[in-house]
Short mmCIF file of C-alpha atoms in Angstrom, two decimals:
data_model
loop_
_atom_site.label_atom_id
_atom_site.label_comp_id
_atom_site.label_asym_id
_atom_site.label_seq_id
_atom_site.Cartn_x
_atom_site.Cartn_y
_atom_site.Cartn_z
CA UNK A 95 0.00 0.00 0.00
CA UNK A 96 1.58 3.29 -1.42
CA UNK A 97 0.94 6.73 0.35
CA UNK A 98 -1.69 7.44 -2.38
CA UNK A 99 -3.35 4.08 -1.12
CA UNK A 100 -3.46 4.71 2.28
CA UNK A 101 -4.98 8.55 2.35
CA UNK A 102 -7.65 6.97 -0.75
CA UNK A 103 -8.97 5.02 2.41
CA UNK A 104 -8.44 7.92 5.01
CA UNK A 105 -10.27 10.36 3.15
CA UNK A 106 -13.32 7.34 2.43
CA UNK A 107 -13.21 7.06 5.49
CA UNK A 108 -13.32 10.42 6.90
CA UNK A 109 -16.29 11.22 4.37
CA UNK A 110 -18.93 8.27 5.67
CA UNK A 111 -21.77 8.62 7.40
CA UNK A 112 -22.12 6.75 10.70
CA UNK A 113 -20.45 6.99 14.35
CA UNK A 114 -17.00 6.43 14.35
CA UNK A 115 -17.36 2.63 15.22
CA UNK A 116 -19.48 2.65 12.14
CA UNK A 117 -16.77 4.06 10.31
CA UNK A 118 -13.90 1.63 11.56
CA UNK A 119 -15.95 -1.16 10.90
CA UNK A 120 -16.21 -0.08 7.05
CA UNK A 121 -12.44 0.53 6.75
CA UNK A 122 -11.93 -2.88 8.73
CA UNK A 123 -13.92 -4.94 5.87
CA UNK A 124 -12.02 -2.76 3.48
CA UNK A 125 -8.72 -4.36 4.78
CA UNK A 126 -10.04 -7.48 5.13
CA UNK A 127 -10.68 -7.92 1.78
CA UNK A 128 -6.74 -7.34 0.76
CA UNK A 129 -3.75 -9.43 1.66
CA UNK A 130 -2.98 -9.35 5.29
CA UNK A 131 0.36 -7.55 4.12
CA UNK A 132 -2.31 -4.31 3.01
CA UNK A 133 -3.02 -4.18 6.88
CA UNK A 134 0.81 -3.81 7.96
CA UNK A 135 1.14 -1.37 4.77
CA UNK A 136 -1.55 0.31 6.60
CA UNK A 137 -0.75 0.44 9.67
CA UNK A 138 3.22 1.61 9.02
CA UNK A 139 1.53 4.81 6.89
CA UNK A 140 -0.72 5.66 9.68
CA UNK A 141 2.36 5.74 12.02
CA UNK A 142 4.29 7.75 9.50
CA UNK A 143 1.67 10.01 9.24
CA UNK A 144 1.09 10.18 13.02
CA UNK A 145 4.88 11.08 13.68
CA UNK A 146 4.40 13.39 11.02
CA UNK A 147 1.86 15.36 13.36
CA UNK A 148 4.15 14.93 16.51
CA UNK A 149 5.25 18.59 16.90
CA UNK A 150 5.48 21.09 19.79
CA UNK A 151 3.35 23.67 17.71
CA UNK A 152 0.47 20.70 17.11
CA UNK A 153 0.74 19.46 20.88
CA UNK A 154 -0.08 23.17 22.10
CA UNK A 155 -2.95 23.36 19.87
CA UNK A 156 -4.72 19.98 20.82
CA UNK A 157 -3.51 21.38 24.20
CA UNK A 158 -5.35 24.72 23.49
CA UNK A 159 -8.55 22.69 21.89
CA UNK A 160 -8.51 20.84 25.31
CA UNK A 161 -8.35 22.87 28.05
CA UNK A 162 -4.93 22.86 29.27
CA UNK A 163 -5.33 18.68 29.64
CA UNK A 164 -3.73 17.40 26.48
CA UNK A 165 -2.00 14.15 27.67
CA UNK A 166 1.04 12.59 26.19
CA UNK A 167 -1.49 9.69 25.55
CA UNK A 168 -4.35 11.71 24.41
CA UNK A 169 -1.87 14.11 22.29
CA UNK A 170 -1.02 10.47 20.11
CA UNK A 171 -5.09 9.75 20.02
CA UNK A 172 -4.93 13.35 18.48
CA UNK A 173 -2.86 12.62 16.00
CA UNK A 174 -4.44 10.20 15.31
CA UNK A 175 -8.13 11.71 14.91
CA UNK A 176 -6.38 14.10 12.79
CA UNK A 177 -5.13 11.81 10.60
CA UNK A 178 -9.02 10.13 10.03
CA UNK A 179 -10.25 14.14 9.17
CA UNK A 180 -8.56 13.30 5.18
CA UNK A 181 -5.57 13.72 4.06
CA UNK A 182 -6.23 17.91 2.97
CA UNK A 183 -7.47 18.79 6.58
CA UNK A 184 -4.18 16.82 7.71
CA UNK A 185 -1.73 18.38 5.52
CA UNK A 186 -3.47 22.11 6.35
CA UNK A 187 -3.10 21.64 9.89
CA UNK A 188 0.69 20.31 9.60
CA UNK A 189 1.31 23.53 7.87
CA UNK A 190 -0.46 25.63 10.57
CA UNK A 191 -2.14 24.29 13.26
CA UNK A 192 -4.10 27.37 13.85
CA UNK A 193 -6.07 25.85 10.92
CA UNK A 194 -8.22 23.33 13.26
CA UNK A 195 -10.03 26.78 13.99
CA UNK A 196 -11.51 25.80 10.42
CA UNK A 197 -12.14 21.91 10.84
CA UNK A 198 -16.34 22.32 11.69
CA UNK A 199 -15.37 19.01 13.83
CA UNK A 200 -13.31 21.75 16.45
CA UNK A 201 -15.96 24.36 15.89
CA UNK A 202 -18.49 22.17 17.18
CA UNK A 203 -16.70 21.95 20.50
CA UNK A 204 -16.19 25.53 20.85
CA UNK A 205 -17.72 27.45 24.29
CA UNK A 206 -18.73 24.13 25.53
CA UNK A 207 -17.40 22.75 28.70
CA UNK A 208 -15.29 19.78 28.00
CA UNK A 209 -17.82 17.24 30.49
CA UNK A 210 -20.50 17.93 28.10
CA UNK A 211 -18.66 16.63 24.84
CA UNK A 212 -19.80 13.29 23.94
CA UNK A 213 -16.80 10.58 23.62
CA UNK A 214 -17.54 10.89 19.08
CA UNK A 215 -16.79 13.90 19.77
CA UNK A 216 -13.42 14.65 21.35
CA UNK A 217 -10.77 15.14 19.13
CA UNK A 218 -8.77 12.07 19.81
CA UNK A 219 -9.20 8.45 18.30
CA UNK A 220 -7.31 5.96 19.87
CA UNK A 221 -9.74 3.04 18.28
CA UNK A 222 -7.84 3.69 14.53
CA UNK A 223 -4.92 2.31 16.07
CA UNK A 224 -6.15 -0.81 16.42
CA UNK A 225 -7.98 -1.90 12.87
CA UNK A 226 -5.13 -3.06 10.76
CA UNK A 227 -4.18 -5.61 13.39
CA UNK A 228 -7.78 -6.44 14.02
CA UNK A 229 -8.00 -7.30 10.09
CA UNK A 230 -4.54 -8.65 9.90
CA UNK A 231 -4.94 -11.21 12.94
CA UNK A 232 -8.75 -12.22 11.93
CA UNK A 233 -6.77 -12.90 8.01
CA UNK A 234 -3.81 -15.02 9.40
CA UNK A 235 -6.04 -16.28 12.27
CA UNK A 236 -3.39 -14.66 14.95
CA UNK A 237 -6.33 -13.43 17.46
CA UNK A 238 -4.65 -15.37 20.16
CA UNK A 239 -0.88 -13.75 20.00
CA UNK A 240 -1.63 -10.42 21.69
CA UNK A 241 -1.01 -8.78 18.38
CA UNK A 242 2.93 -9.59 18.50
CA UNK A 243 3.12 -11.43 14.83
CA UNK A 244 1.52 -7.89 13.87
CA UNK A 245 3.87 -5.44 15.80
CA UNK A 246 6.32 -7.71 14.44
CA UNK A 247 5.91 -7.01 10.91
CA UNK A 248 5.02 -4.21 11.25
CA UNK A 249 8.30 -3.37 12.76
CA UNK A 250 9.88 -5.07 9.84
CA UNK A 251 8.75 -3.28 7.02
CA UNK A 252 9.40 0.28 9.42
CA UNK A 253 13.25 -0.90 9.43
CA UNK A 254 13.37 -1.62 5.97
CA UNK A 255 11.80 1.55 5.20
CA UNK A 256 14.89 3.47 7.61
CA UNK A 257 17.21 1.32 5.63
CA UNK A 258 15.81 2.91 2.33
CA UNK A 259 16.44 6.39 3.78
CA UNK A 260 13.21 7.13 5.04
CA UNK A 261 12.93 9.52 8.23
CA UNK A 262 10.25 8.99 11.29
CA UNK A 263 9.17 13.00 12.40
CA UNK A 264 9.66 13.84 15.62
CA UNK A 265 7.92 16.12 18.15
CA UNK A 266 9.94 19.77 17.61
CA UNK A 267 10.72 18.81 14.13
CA UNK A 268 8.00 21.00 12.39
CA UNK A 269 6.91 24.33 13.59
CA UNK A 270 8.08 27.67 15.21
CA UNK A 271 8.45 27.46 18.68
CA UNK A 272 6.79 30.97 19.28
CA UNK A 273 3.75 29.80 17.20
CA UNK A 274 0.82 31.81 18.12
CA UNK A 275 -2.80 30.00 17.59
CA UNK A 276 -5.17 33.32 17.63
CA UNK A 277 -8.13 31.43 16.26
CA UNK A 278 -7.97 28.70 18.12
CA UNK A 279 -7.11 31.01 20.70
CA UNK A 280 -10.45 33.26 20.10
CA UNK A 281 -12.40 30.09 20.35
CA UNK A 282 -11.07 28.18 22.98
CA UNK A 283 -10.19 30.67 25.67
CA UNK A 284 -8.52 29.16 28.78
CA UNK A 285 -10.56 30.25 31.86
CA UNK A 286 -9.12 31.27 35.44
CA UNK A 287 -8.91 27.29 36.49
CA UNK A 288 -7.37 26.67 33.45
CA UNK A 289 -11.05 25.46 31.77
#
């Protein structure tokens, strides 16, 4: 699975109707009907593209978006929701991340206390890390291994990939330091308790 490949699913995916667990179960039967190799394909993009997004100026506006309580945890389940918004919403907020003041998804949450957002939608979503090795154990009938033949080759094709010459991002890698986020600022404004 080229790059192309991968965001052709992302972006199906990120256009279906349906609650999220609607949506990974459509992607899920999408991967199940490839070679279990297409799910380790997958999954090594969506890491890519999630270490991509690792970057001071991103983790200050999920940070921003959440009240002050972005977790190193929920920063990655971030990344990760950002990567199921399509590939152009992704590659507009890697070049500012000001630019999830535009993503209707954000504005949604906007002057509402963060106990009254329901869990579809916070912007985090940890579940897409888990449906390439749900389709790639239920393929090579590995359900009972924890997931390690998975990581495994998953891991393998990531190595040959650095052997190739291709770079993981890291967090600081993109991004000014002194990034300002006025939008986001404008429409998540941190209260006195930090709320």
């Amino acid at each position: 699975m080229n790059e192309d490949a991968f965001w052709a699913l992302i972006d199906e995916l990120s256009g279906r109707p349906g609650t999220r667990d609607e949506r990974l179960e459509w992607l899920e039967g999408e991967l199940l009907r490839r070679p279990a190799e297409e799910s380790v394909a997958f999954q090594v993009r969506l890491e890519k593209a999630c270490g991509a997004a690792d970057t001071h100026a991103l983790w200050r506006a999920a940070d921003r978006i959440e009240g002050g309580r972005c977790t190193d945890d929920g920063f990655h389940y971030f990344t990760l929701w950002l990567v199921g918004q399509g590939r152009k919403v992704y590659a507009s907020v890697l070049a500012d991340p000001d630019a999830l003041a535009d993503v209707s998804d954000v504005r949604a949450l906007a002057g509402r206390h963060h106990g009254d957002w329901d869990d579809d939608e916070w912007p985090e979503w940890e579940e897409l890390d888990y449906v390439a090795q749900d389709a790639y154990d239920e393929l090579t009938g590995q359900e009972d291994d924890d997931g390690e033949e998975f990581l495994e080759a998953v891991e393998a094709v990531e190595a040959l990939e650095e052997d190739e010459g291709e770079e993981d991002g890291e967090r600081g890698a993109a991004g000014p330091e002194g990034l300002a986020l006025p939008r986001l600022t404008a429409l998540f404004p941190l209260g006195p308790s930090g709320s």
